[in-house]
Amino acid sequence: MKKVTAHDVARLAEVSQSAVSRAFTPGASVAPDTRERIEKAARKLGYRPNAIARSLITRRSRIIGLVMSYLENQFYPVVIERLCQALQRDGYHVLLFISQTEDADEVLTDILQYQVDGIVMASTTLSSALASDCQNAGIPVVLFNRVAQLGAMGAYSTSSVTSQNREGGRMVGELLLRTGHRRIAWLAGAEKTSTSRDREAGLCDALAAAGLALHARGVGNYDFAEARRAVHLLFRDPASRPDALFAANDHMAIAALETLRTELGLRVPHDVSVVGFDNVPQAAWPSFDLTTVQQNIDEMVDATRNLLFDQLGGQVMARSIDVPCVLMERGTVARRDDEPGRKPGRARQPA
Amino acid sequence: MKKVTAHDVARLAEVSQSAVSRAFTPGASVAPDTRERIEKAARKLGYRPNAIARSLITRRSRIIGLVMSYLENQFYPVVIERLCQALQRDGYHVLLFISQTEDADEVLTDILQYQVDGIVMASTTLSSALASDCQNAGIPVVLFNRVAQLGAMGAYSTSSVTSQNREGGRMVGELLLRTGHRRIAWLAGAEKTSTSRDREAGLCDALAAAGLALHARGVGNYDFAEARRAVHLLFRDPASRPDALFAANDHMAIAALETLRTELGLRVPHDVSVVGFDNVPQAAWPSFDLTTVQQNIDEMVDATRNLLFDQLGGQVMARSIDVPCVLMERGTVARRDDEPGRKPGRARQPA
DNA sequence: CTGAAAGCGCTTACAG
DNA sequence: CTGAAAGCGCTTACAG
């Protein structure tokens, strides 16, 4: 029941407590036979160095705070898993916080008390006030899958790791155009997130290059039920029904698929094409076979790790890294070239 | 950049460091105006008490270690989310560890160094040797969704929270029997897990009560791809094809659904009924509409919290709690009463 | 290589 | 109510 400390081990091994500490510090100089005596005593007593005490004196906790807001989207569990494993490999550990909202400010006060060495925020952002607090405290923050909103002054920026979302959106736009779609609808995520905005911007880039604009636009707020409602609205009028729907993430794309098939009696991709973003595990399930844009999680995790550790060292400037994403063509996009009754210039706008 | 400590605040507020500490300790006695001065100074300096230092002196970290092994099964992300939130409400935090295997021994050494106040292990178990280590160290451990394997001596037992898995299995068996199924197959999870064994036992209880036995049995090891292979084997021979398949969890049930429909050309539930266990979010999606047994996560989380906190107090004995689960009847089970060519006694065994 | 000593930032009896 | 002091379990110069 009593916790065994380095002193106890020292006593048993007949050395000083300092020696015990050295024996457990990689690279410290201890004579081989001393080390052996210490290790034997430690084993006998079941001694484990107290990481809390070590953190206090070294002023590094080897803990990274991870803030998440919702795990229903299967993308995030995968992120947690990969990130934890990567960090564990480096001898770091993850203190997990669930924030109810995208704005993680209140959770942060908590985190900071734990003297984390760094913070990664996935699917959440923080106010520029708190970002500057962290900067002052010398705690690196990296946003995962979000980009910092520039503060009023643009004064504090936070490092971030994302996919090349705009490029990804553009790829989808081009695919849809190439396969003959003309009435392309966009299903937005949370409007203020960079992911949703950038992907939409990319889509619009592609459309604009072809002299087109968005045919319609709904907001699903990255939520299953809201996406369902938005799809109902988007497809309410048969006369102006979209021929393709690009959802800001797979979670909503799947909601759309379910709604289109089950509630609206439309066939995908025969009547409508659907594309998502993320490439969550379910996208590959035969029931969905969803065409989507794959976010390269391993590369994103790696970039996060690197940003974190670079900034742990010294006072490095915030940096943003965006990793390429790749189009995963599966079964939810049809070719519409030969679609009967198609009116090519229908949605065309004057440049 | 410099960290601000209680001393800094004390100096500015012109009080002792002890006073500052008291001002941040709920229930400690500080004069109102002193407290005000301190709070003002703290605000000005951006002071946040160092939780690490506090942990060292109070010998309670208010950190709970959470060990998980695989998050692909959507049941676990939901568990993480609820458990984190519940613990955060109590002022505790979660240090998350991902273990590659069901056996979490190696990860535990790590955890123990962090002086966690308690450990919850979900989808993992630990050796009785380590369980006894934890017991000696006074660190409560509760298994979530697993039950302790009794050690060789039966000496150390670990607290656990599960659903009433056997009862759940029995309910499924009875449902299947009631709806006229006779050739009932079982798709096991990982064979050594209590969940898989208990659910199977419940199913067999129900069958035995009707004078039946398992028609066939496969092993999916709680894995999507393995479940798929097992389903192929189970349905290889058309002559002895099961009329119902009960999978040890939804993750495998969905794999079975996909395989049955896409690769084997069977209709569910027309040709085969399928039942799962967990009631993960996807089970409710129209594409699956999976009949399953719902695990009551909130109650399980609550029980976990209570077990943890009971044992935090004193030297309470390990306890096991099993919470009721409920049958969720959806669309993957058919009535087979009027099935043409059915042979009622086909699989009947002598008692 | 090894030990005595200072100190990380707190909490908490103990006096006053 | 408040302060001086001890101490949580370590690490790390500093001498030797």
XYZ file of C-alpha atoms (C1' of nucleotides) in Angstrom:
734
model
C 0.000 0.000 0.000
C 2.841 2.387 0.843
C 4.410 3.924 -2.209
C 8.032 2.974 -2.654
C 10.389 5.849 -3.417
C 13.948 6.242 -4.569
C 14.963 6.550 -0.939
C 13.672 3.104 -0.142
C 15.615 1.668 -3.008
C 18.718 3.590 -1.972
C 18.545 2.226 1.523
C 18.207 -1.353 0.353
C 20.951 -1.010 -2.244
C 23.158 0.901 0.188
C 23.726 3.817 -2.109
C 22.568 7.427 -2.116
C 19.235 8.465 -3.450
C 21.074 10.383 -6.176
C 22.565 7.159 -7.398
C 19.135 5.610 -7.698
C 17.959 8.574 -9.687
C 20.931 8.264 -12.010
C 20.313 4.595 -12.525
C 16.921 5.513 -13.923
C 18.177 8.407 -16.023
C 19.296 7.308 -19.461
C 22.838 8.429 -20.118
C 23.755 9.216 -16.513
C 26.999 7.794 -15.254
C 26.690 4.896 -12.840
C 29.204 2.133 -12.285
C 27.983 -1.157 -13.693
C 27.920 -3.010 -10.380
C 26.223 -0.094 -8.626
C 23.571 -0.049 -11.292
C 23.079 -3.749 -10.859
C 22.616 -3.497 -7.094
C 20.139 -0.673 -7.602
C 18.174 -2.468 -10.232
C 17.951 -5.537 -8.083
C 16.694 -3.542 -5.116
C 14.236 -1.675 -7.318
C 12.868 -4.890 -8.705
C 12.556 -6.351 -5.270
C 10.592 -3.388 -3.982
C 8.594 -2.859 -7.144
C 9.937 0.659 -7.516
C 8.696 2.867 -10.337
C 9.998 6.426 -10.631
C 7.356 9.018 -9.917
C 6.758 10.839 -13.192
C 4.966 13.654 -11.407
C 7.946 14.472 -9.228
C 10.217 14.236 -12.219
C 8.001 16.621 -14.154
C 8.105 19.129 -11.362
C 11.862 19.342 -11.299
C 12.512 18.967 -15.019
C 9.628 21.243 -15.893
C 8.554 18.993 -18.673
C 5.608 16.736 -18.143
C 5.922 14.735 -21.338
C 2.180 15.131 -21.562
C 0.418 16.506 -24.596
C -3.102 17.830 -24.181
C -5.483 16.691 -26.896
C -8.747 18.539 -27.312
C -11.561 17.042 -29.337
C -15.088 18.056 -29.770
C -17.037 15.257 -31.322
C -16.205 11.687 -32.015
C -19.294 10.694 -33.912
C -17.500 11.465 -37.116
C -15.356 8.351 -37.493
C -12.474 10.430 -38.756
C -11.578 11.492 -35.248
C -11.304 8.147 -33.506
C -8.767 7.211 -36.134
C -6.917 10.454 -35.459
C -6.879 9.788 -31.727
C -5.571 6.306 -32.252
C -2.758 7.293 -34.597
C -1.772 10.362 -32.656
C -1.660 8.517 -29.337
C 0.450 5.788 -30.787
C 2.867 8.206 -32.428
C 3.236 10.190 -29.241
C 3.638 7.072 -27.113
C 6.501 6.041 -29.356
C 8.222 9.308 -28.499
C 7.677 8.791 -24.793
C 4.864 11.295 -24.595
C 1.390 10.769 -23.285
C -1.977 12.161 -24.106
C -4.332 13.909 -21.744
C -7.680 13.872 -23.481
C -10.259 16.602 -23.194
C -13.679 16.564 -24.738
C -14.964 19.997 -25.473
C -18.659 20.437 -26.021
C -18.165 23.168 -28.514
C -15.834 24.172 -31.301
C -14.575 26.888 -29.030
C -12.343 25.182 -26.501
C -11.438 28.121 -24.309
C -12.954 26.880 -21.090
C -11.339 23.497 -21.358
C -7.990 25.127 -21.863
C -7.682 26.631 -18.413
C -7.891 23.095 -17.144
C -5.257 21.831 -19.501
C -2.807 24.546 -18.715
C -2.854 23.684 -15.040
C -1.508 20.276 -15.927
C 1.639 21.794 -17.336
C 1.274 19.974 -20.609
C 4.259 20.321 -22.894
C 2.045 20.997 -25.855
C -1.521 21.036 -27.040
C -3.161 19.680 -30.120
C -6.654 20.763 -30.893
C -8.623 18.657 -33.315
C -11.943 19.863 -34.631
C -11.730 22.795 -32.256
C -10.136 26.183 -32.221
C -9.273 28.646 -29.531
C -9.671 32.354 -29.158
C -6.691 34.470 -30.048
C -6.594 35.641 -26.439
C -5.938 32.126 -25.227
C -3.620 31.419 -28.100
C -1.483 34.297 -26.935
C -1.645 32.989 -23.361
C -0.209 29.723 -24.561
C 2.422 31.503 -26.558
C 3.419 33.515 -23.508
C 3.525 30.386 -21.418
C 5.763 28.831 -24.054
C 3.324 26.037 -24.758
C 3.136 25.093 -28.401
C -0.344 24.639 -29.792
C -1.136 22.966 -33.036
C -4.535 22.950 -34.615
C -5.370 19.671 -36.310
C -7.737 19.818 -39.264
C -8.458 23.462 -38.573
C -6.682 26.646 -39.432
C -6.310 29.570 -37.054
C -8.693 32.437 -37.444
C -6.463 35.449 -37.514
C -7.083 37.602 -34.458
C -8.399 41.133 -34.793
C -4.827 42.336 -34.998
C -3.612 39.293 -36.825
C -1.127 39.377 -33.985
C -1.097 35.804 -32.792
C -1.215 32.933 -35.136
C -1.277 29.304 -34.182
C 0.397 26.445 -35.961
C -1.879 24.122 -37.829
C -1.975 20.953 -39.835
C -4.603 20.388 -42.472
C -5.074 18.678 -45.759
C -4.918 20.777 -48.863
C -8.617 21.262 -48.549
C -9.061 23.768 -51.287
C -7.154 21.576 -53.682
C -9.270 18.626 -52.547
C -12.441 20.561 -53.212
C -11.146 21.522 -56.611
C -10.404 17.889 -57.471
C -13.947 16.947 -56.662
C -15.269 19.827 -58.739
C -13.170 18.748 -61.673
C -14.230 15.132 -61.335
C -17.852 16.126 -61.312
C -17.425 18.406 -64.295
C -15.416 15.813 -66.189
C -18.144 13.251 -65.676
C -20.706 15.624 -67.099
C -22.393 17.079 -64.029
C -23.742 20.582 -64.290
C -26.124 21.097 -61.390
C -23.686 20.691 -58.544
C -24.827 21.286 -54.983
C -22.650 21.896 -51.968
C -23.490 20.616 -48.503
C -21.513 22.772 -46.091
C -20.238 21.689 -42.690
C -20.011 24.157 -39.842
C -19.876 27.448 -41.668
C -17.105 28.983 -39.650
C -14.696 26.102 -39.955
C -11.798 26.453 -42.305
C -12.317 22.933 -43.604
C -15.803 23.632 -44.857
C -14.901 27.003 -46.301
C -11.742 25.838 -48.038
C -13.357 22.790 -49.579
C -16.218 24.899 -50.837
C -13.814 27.473 -52.231
C -11.992 24.724 -54.123
C -15.224 23.415 -55.563
C -16.189 26.906 -56.658
C -12.756 27.427 -58.218
C -13.313 24.421 -60.407
C -16.831 25.462 -61.312
C -15.745 28.994 -62.094
C -13.023 27.717 -64.385
C -15.760 25.991 -66.361
C -17.941 29.064 -66.319
C -20.306 27.586 -63.771
C -21.444 28.443 -60.274
C -22.908 26.393 -57.449
C -26.315 25.098 -58.430
C -27.502 24.976 -54.840
C -26.163 25.073 -51.335
C -27.217 23.534 -48.022
C -25.753 23.544 -44.538
C -25.383 20.322 -42.579
C -23.136 21.648 -39.868
C -21.160 18.369 -39.869
C -24.114 16.714 -38.195
C -25.976 13.640 -39.369
C -29.481 14.843 -38.612
C -28.886 18.357 -39.886
C -27.375 16.992 -43.069
C -30.496 14.915 -43.557
C -32.716 17.978 -43.245
C -30.524 19.971 -45.576
C -30.744 17.236 -48.189
C -34.527 17.306 -48.010
C -34.461 21.038 -48.707
C -31.940 20.697 -51.509
C -34.004 18.059 -53.290
C -37.425 19.421 -52.522
C -38.030 20.829 -55.985
C -37.791 18.100 -58.673
C -37.451 20.704 -61.394
C -34.181 22.063 -60.120
C -32.854 18.910 -58.545
C -29.041 18.777 -58.339
C -27.307 16.125 -60.397
C -24.462 15.921 -57.900
C -23.997 16.614 -54.228
C -20.627 17.271 -52.652
C -20.718 17.055 -48.868
C -18.047 18.697 -46.732
C -17.282 15.390 -45.047
C -18.077 11.680 -45.297
C -20.210 11.703 -42.203
C -22.659 14.036 -43.944
C -22.193 12.325 -47.304
C -23.370 9.085 -45.746
C -26.308 10.869 -44.161
C -27.105 12.205 -47.622
C -26.831 8.769 -49.171
C -29.219 7.333 -46.623
C -31.678 10.168 -47.032
C -31.621 10.153 -50.820
C -32.165 6.430 -51.050
C -34.513 5.778 -48.194
C -36.539 8.920 -47.868
C -36.418 10.515 -51.283
C -36.387 7.369 -53.385
C -33.484 8.533 -55.490
C -30.823 6.203 -56.815
C -27.168 6.987 -56.295
C -25.396 7.508 -58.582
C -28.070 7.004 -61.219
C -30.162 10.008 -60.215
C -27.620 11.924 -58.183
C -23.914 11.564 -57.645
C -22.563 11.985 -54.126
C -19.040 12.781 -52.988
C -17.654 13.131 -49.488
C -14.395 14.110 -47.819
C -12.134 12.244 -45.325
C -12.328 8.647 -46.443
C -13.541 7.283 -43.138
C -13.571 3.489 -42.810
C -17.293 3.309 -43.595
C -16.839 5.007 -46.954
C -15.295 1.789 -48.202
C -18.167 -0.407 -47.018
C -20.065 -1.855 -49.973
C -23.334 -0.292 -48.860
C -21.873 3.136 -49.425
C -18.924 2.649 -51.765
C -18.484 6.360 -51.473
C -16.315 8.427 -53.762
C -14.413 10.769 -51.520
C -11.208 12.644 -50.849
C -8.804 10.845 -48.614
C -7.123 12.796 -45.880
C -3.731 11.346 -45.220
C -3.934 10.861 -41.483
C -0.491 9.391 -41.025
C 1.144 12.322 -42.740
C -0.986 14.740 -40.775
C -0.055 13.074 -37.508
C 3.563 13.148 -38.485
C 3.419 16.833 -39.310
C 1.716 17.499 -35.988
C 4.399 15.649 -34.118
C 7.107 17.584 -35.902
C 5.516 20.976 -35.355
C 5.068 20.164 -31.694
C 8.627 19.032 -31.162
C 10.163 21.836 -33.160
C 8.386 24.326 -30.983
C 9.157 22.430 -27.798
C 12.786 23.148 -28.445
C 12.824 26.880 -28.839
C 10.752 29.881 -29.671
C 9.970 28.916 -33.241
C 7.352 30.802 -35.191
C 3.978 29.255 -35.763
C 3.791 27.366 -39.013
C 1.032 25.876 -41.069
C 1.434 22.632 -42.907
C -1.019 21.316 -45.427
C -0.583 17.832 -46.712
C -1.862 16.639 -50.074
C -5.045 14.645 -50.210
C -6.048 12.135 -52.819
C -9.248 11.504 -54.686
C -10.712 8.073 -53.988
C -12.990 7.238 -56.875
C -15.551 4.658 -55.922
C -19.108 4.023 -56.947
C -21.174 7.092 -56.129
C -20.319 9.216 -59.133
C -21.898 8.461 -62.518
C -20.977 9.621 -65.990
C -23.662 11.956 -67.223
C -22.333 12.650 -70.710
C -25.053 10.664 -72.346
C -27.766 11.716 -69.995
C -30.896 12.215 -72.053
C -32.354 15.676 -72.004
C -29.298 17.222 -70.489
C -28.955 20.935 -71.059
C -25.242 21.660 -71.024
C -25.296 25.377 -70.454
C -28.125 25.343 -67.981
C -26.400 26.829 -64.979
C -23.823 28.745 -66.890
C -23.189 32.260 -65.731
C -21.708 35.187 -67.558
C -18.029 35.510 -66.664
C 7.715 33.105 -21.173
C 8.581 32.712 -17.508
C 6.077 30.657 -15.588
C 4.302 32.600 -12.901
C 4.117 30.917 -9.498
C 2.271 31.458 -6.262
C 5.301 33.356 -4.999
C 4.997 35.933 -7.738
C 1.372 36.453 -6.909
C 2.184 36.667 -3.201
C 4.765 39.350 -3.813
C 2.414 41.449 -5.885
C -0.484 41.040 -3.470
C 1.798 41.554 -0.488
C 0.784 38.381 1.280
C 2.519 35.110 1.988
C 2.691 32.323 -0.524
C 0.548 30.261 1.850
C -2.224 32.793 1.546
C -2.149 32.504 -2.222
C -2.386 28.771 -1.955
C -5.369 29.083 0.349
C -7.100 31.465 -1.985
C -7.036 28.745 -4.593
C -8.087 25.976 -2.233
C -11.850 25.625 -1.997
C -12.957 25.846 1.601
C -9.742 27.301 2.992
C -10.097 30.314 5.232
C -9.026 33.608 3.726
C -10.310 37.046 4.631
C -12.520 38.482 1.903
C -10.313 41.468 1.164
C -7.162 39.355 1.186
C -8.744 36.995 -1.268
C -9.678 39.909 -3.454
C -6.152 41.284 -3.513
C -4.819 37.878 -4.346
C -7.298 37.267 -7.098
C -6.539 40.600 -8.631
C -2.818 39.962 -8.581
C -3.336 36.459 -9.975
C -5.431 37.792 -12.800
C -2.911 40.451 -13.591
C -0.071 37.958 -13.789
C -2.077 35.255 -15.479
C -1.411 32.857 -12.625
C -2.666 29.280 -12.838
C -1.880 26.858 -10.022
C 0.496 24.120 -11.054
C -1.473 20.895 -10.903
C 1.690 18.833 -11.030
C 3.091 20.398 -7.882
C -0.239 20.041 -6.202
C -0.400 16.380 -7.111
C 3.005 15.776 -5.658
C 2.104 17.120 -2.259
C -1.471 15.891 -2.081
C -0.542 12.544 -3.584
C -3.582 12.572 -5.783
C -3.194 13.439 -9.409
C -6.870 13.586 -10.292
C -5.877 11.710 -13.394
C -7.507 8.487 -14.478
C -5.642 6.265 -16.906
C -7.809 4.930 -19.706
C -6.541 1.993 -21.706
C -8.132 1.095 -25.016
C -7.123 -1.298 -27.641
C -9.033 -0.612 -30.795
C -11.271 2.192 -31.821
C -12.450 0.858 -35.133
C -15.482 -0.553 -33.388
C -17.643 2.535 -33.021
C -18.727 1.437 -29.591
C -15.475 2.626 -28.071
C -15.340 6.200 -29.313
C -18.711 6.692 -27.706
C -17.361 5.186 -24.494
C -14.356 7.510 -24.540
C -16.551 10.509 -25.073
C -18.998 9.736 -22.297
C -16.374 8.612 -19.840
C -14.227 11.693 -20.408
C -17.162 13.973 -19.957
C -18.320 12.242 -16.794
C -14.843 12.350 -15.311
C -14.313 15.976 -16.323
C -17.479 16.849 -14.453
C -15.929 15.355 -11.329
C -12.727 17.320 -11.811
C -10.779 14.343 -13.074
C -8.870 14.008 -16.281
C -8.113 11.194 -18.604
C -4.711 10.028 -19.683
C -5.323 7.920 -22.742
C -3.275 4.894 -23.691
C -3.696 2.848 -26.797
C -2.626 -0.715 -26.343
C -1.904 -2.771 -29.420
C -3.167 -5.940 -27.844
C -5.869 -7.120 -25.496
C -3.151 -7.679 -22.960
C -2.225 -4.261 -21.660
C 0.606 -5.162 -19.298
C 3.360 -3.233 -21.009
C 1.341 -0.077 -21.245
C 0.608 -0.261 -17.543
C 4.140 0.310 -16.355
C 3.940 3.602 -18.140
C 0.644 4.509 -16.582
C 1.707 3.718 -13.075
C 4.616 6.126 -13.311
C 2.113 8.900 -13.819
C 0.599 8.295 -10.412
C -2.880 7.993 -11.806
C -5.582 7.813 -9.185
C -7.308 4.986 -10.987
C -7.330 2.996 -14.166
C -10.104 1.945 -16.462
C -9.404 -0.639 -19.045
C -11.798 -0.916 -21.921
C -11.556 -3.791 -24.359
C -8.387 -4.882 -22.624
C -7.463 -6.903 -19.594
C -4.372 -7.217 -17.495
C -2.455 -10.101 -16.037
C -3.260 -11.010 -12.475
C 0.345 -10.158 -11.608
C -0.161 -6.569 -12.621
C -3.606 -6.475 -11.118
C -2.045 -7.342 -7.798
C 0.628 -4.676 -8.327
C -2.105 -2.128 -8.701
C -3.898 -3.447 -5.687
C -0.709 -3.157 -3.655
C -0.139 0.336 -4.921
C -3.674 1.184 -3.873
C -4.717 2.078 -7.395
C -8.230 0.992 -8.244
C -8.655 -0.694 -11.579
C -11.942 -1.248 -13.287
C -12.404 -3.304 -16.371
C -14.924 -1.863 -18.779
C -16.813 -4.312 -20.969
C -14.562 -7.129 -19.838
C -14.559 -9.342 -16.818
C -11.417 -10.379 -14.959
C -9.973 -13.746 -15.732
C -9.464 -15.285 -12.347
C -5.757 -15.765 -11.692
C -4.297 -19.218 -11.179
C -4.993 -18.842 -7.482
C -8.129 -16.861 -7.965
C -6.285 -14.609 -5.598
C -6.713 -11.192 -7.128
C -9.859 -10.091 -8.730
C -10.432 -6.814 -10.461
C -13.574 -4.743 -10.485
C -15.491 -4.730 -13.694
C -18.457 -3.224 -15.420
C -20.262 -5.065 -18.168
C -23.669 -5.461 -19.607
C -25.631 -8.534 -18.678
C -24.131 -10.209 -21.667
C -25.421 -13.672 -21.012
C -28.904 -12.331 -20.567
C -28.489 -10.299 -23.763
C -27.426 -13.387 -25.650
C -30.392 -15.246 -24.278
C -32.788 -12.520 -25.410
C -31.462 -12.782 -28.924
C -31.777 -16.552 -28.838
C -35.358 -16.282 -27.707
C -36.194 -13.690 -30.335
C -34.771 -15.885 -33.041
C -36.602 -18.927 -31.772
C -39.843 -17.018 -31.368
C -39.650 -15.837 -34.962
C -39.245 -19.365 -36.162
C -35.524 -19.718 -36.738
C -34.000 -23.122 -36.287
C -30.592 -23.071 -37.933
C -28.927 -20.459 -35.808
C -25.262 -19.660 -36.278
C -22.972 -17.843 -33.889
C -20.192 -15.515 -35.010
C -17.787 -15.296 -32.098
C -15.588 -12.336 -31.270
C -12.178 -12.821 -29.712
C -12.534 -16.234 -28.135
C -10.912 -15.383 -24.857
C -12.991 -12.308 -24.141
C -15.720 -12.574 -21.575
C -18.101 -10.630 -23.790
C -17.973 -13.146 -26.598
C -18.151 -16.140 -24.292
C -21.019 -14.803 -22.199
C -23.124 -13.779 -25.159
C -22.590 -17.152 -26.737
C -23.486 -18.898 -23.501
C -26.729 -16.920 -23.336
C -27.598 -17.845 -26.876
C -26.914 -21.488 -26.132
C -29.040 -21.305 -22.968
C -31.994 -20.218 -25.047
C -31.396 -22.824 -27.678
C -31.000 -25.559 -25.100
C -34.271 -24.584 -23.478
C -35.906 -25.239 -26.838
C -34.059 -28.474 -27.273
C -31.750 -27.019 -29.893
C -28.045 -26.485 -30.247
C -25.952 -24.102 -32.322
C -26.372 -24.895 -35.981
C -22.936 -23.540 -36.859
C -20.195 -21.424 -35.423
C -17.592 -19.073 -36.857
C -14.946 -16.845 -35.346
C -14.613 -13.230 -36.420
C -12.312 -12.073 -33.643
C -14.161 -8.731 -33.478
C -12.516 -7.803 -36.761
C -14.258 -6.665 -39.939
C -12.136 -8.636 -42.389
C -12.054 -11.767 -40.255
C -15.797 -11.627 -39.807
C -16.173 -11.451 -43.551
C -14.066 -14.572 -44.023
C -15.942 -16.403 -41.298
C -19.242 -15.581 -42.970
C -18.001 -17.035 -46.246
C -17.171 -20.276 -44.464
C -20.452 -20.355 -42.593
C -22.485 -19.940 -45.774
C -20.328 -21.992 -48.086
C -22.649 -24.970 -48.156
C -26.141 -24.036 -49.420
C -27.603 -27.252 -48.042
C -26.853 -26.411 -44.443
C -27.080 -22.658 -44.683
C -28.005 -20.945 -41.396
C -31.348 -19.166 -41.277
C -30.016 -16.693 -38.708
C -26.648 -15.304 -37.733
C -25.953 -13.755 -34.367
C -22.695 -11.814 -34.291
C -20.915 -11.040 -31.032
C -20.953 -7.333 -31.836
C -22.409 -4.854 -34.323
C -19.096 -4.230 -35.985
C -19.030 -7.859 -37.114
C -22.765 -7.936 -37.758
C -22.356 -5.112 -40.231
C -19.440 -6.912 -41.840
C -21.735 -9.924 -42.126
C -24.522 -7.843 -43.630
C -22.181 -6.453 -46.260
C -20.743 -9.846 -47.081
C -24.086 -11.581 -47.242
C -25.594 -9.005 -49.559
C -22.705 -8.049 -51.749
C -20.627 -11.157 -51.994
C -23.029 -13.996 -51.352
C -26.103 -12.533 -52.953
C -28.308 -13.305 -49.973
C -31.107 -11.059 -48.855
C -31.367 -9.976 -45.238
C -33.661 -10.775 -43.594
C -35.438 -12.699 -46.350
C -32.800 -15.404 -46.679
C -30.959 -14.938 -43.402
C -31.670 -12.928 -40.293
C -28.790 -11.055 -38.685
C -28.460 -9.760 -35.141
C -25.622 -7.824 -33.522
C -24.689 -6.517 -30.097
C -23.861 -2.974 -28.857
C -26.211 -0.753 -30.821
C -23.499 1.412 -32.312
C -24.692 4.537 -34.126
C -24.424 2.844 -37.523
C -26.827 0.090 -36.528
C -29.628 2.631 -36.798
C -28.638 3.792 -40.264
C -31.271 2.786 -42.796
C -28.778 0.807 -44.873
C -28.340 -1.589 -41.991
C -31.396 -1.165 -39.796
C -29.804 -3.777 -37.608
C -31.609 -5.628 -34.878
C -29.248 -5.666 -31.946
C -28.823 -5.556 -28.194
C -28.226 -2.130 -26.801
C -25.534 -1.697 -24.223
C -26.474 1.081 -21.899
C -23.322 3.154 -22.074
C -24.457 5.888 -19.728
C -25.256 3.414 -16.999
C -22.012 1.611 -17.587
C -20.051 4.843 -17.371
C -21.884 5.741 -14.226
C -21.120 2.401 -12.650
C -17.473 2.784 -13.600
C -17.293 6.183 -12.015
C -18.867 4.882 -8.838
C -16.618 1.862 -8.571
C -13.600 4.058 -9.105
C -14.567 6.601 -6.504
C -15.645 4.042 -3.939
C -12.271 2.439 -4.160
C -10.450 5.748 -4.185
C -11.737 6.316 -0.713
C -10.646 3.218 1.097
C -9.607 -0.340 0.671
C -12.872 -1.626 -0.712
C -13.103 -5.062 -2.232
C -13.290 -5.446 -5.966
C -16.824 -5.600 -7.243
C -18.443 -6.487 -10.513
C -21.440 -4.656 -11.836
C -23.478 -5.794 -14.773
C -26.096 -3.482 -16.161
C -29.169 -4.649 -18.054
C -29.175 -4.400 -21.793
C -32.168 -4.070 -24.045
C -33.167 -5.717 -27.262
C -33.506 -3.271 -30.146
C -35.712 -4.867 -32.725
C -35.177 -3.409 -36.146
C -35.324 -4.786 -39.629
C -32.846 -7.620 -39.917
C -34.893 -10.388 -38.353
C -37.716 -12.035 -40.322
C -40.556 -14.257 -39.200
C -39.925 -17.720 -40.527
C -43.079 -19.443 -39.277
C -44.476 -19.814 -42.746
C -41.200 -20.612 -44.404
C -41.850 -23.258 -47.032
C -40.030 -26.516 -46.568
C -39.007 -25.786 -43.043
C -38.111 -28.807 -40.981
C -38.841 -27.868 -37.390
C -36.839 -30.542 -35.633
C -33.917 -30.462 -37.961
C -31.207 -29.490 -35.509
C -32.824 -30.970 -32.472
C -30.557 -32.884 -30.165
C -31.351 -35.549 -27.604
C -31.475 -34.000 -24.148
C 31.769 7.346 -10.302
C 29.278 9.040 -6.096
C 26.989 11.776 -2.280
C 25.220 16.023 0.036
C 22.461 19.690 -0.985
C 19.429 22.785 -3.245
C 15.196 23.339 -5.297
C 10.867 22.386 -8.654
C 5.750 24.734 -6.900
C 2.757 23.566 -4.257
C -0.251 22.042 0.612
C -0.882 21.821 5.276
C -0.279 21.315 10.118
C 1.356 24.532 13.578
C 1.723 28.834 16.020
C 0.343 33.234 16.603
C -7.227 34.920 9.490
C -2.196 34.593 8.379
C 2.851 33.383 7.920
C 7.067 30.462 8.552
C 8.392 25.990 7.814
C 8.447 21.290 6.491
C 8.035 18.195 2.912
C 5.929 15.607 -1.538
C 9.811 12.595 -4.765
C 12.492 13.606 -7.789
C 16.967 15.941 -10.851
C 21.150 18.089 -11.245
C 25.066 21.046 -10.694
C 28.885 20.804 -7.480
C 32.610 18.774 -4.931
C 35.240 15.068 -4.036
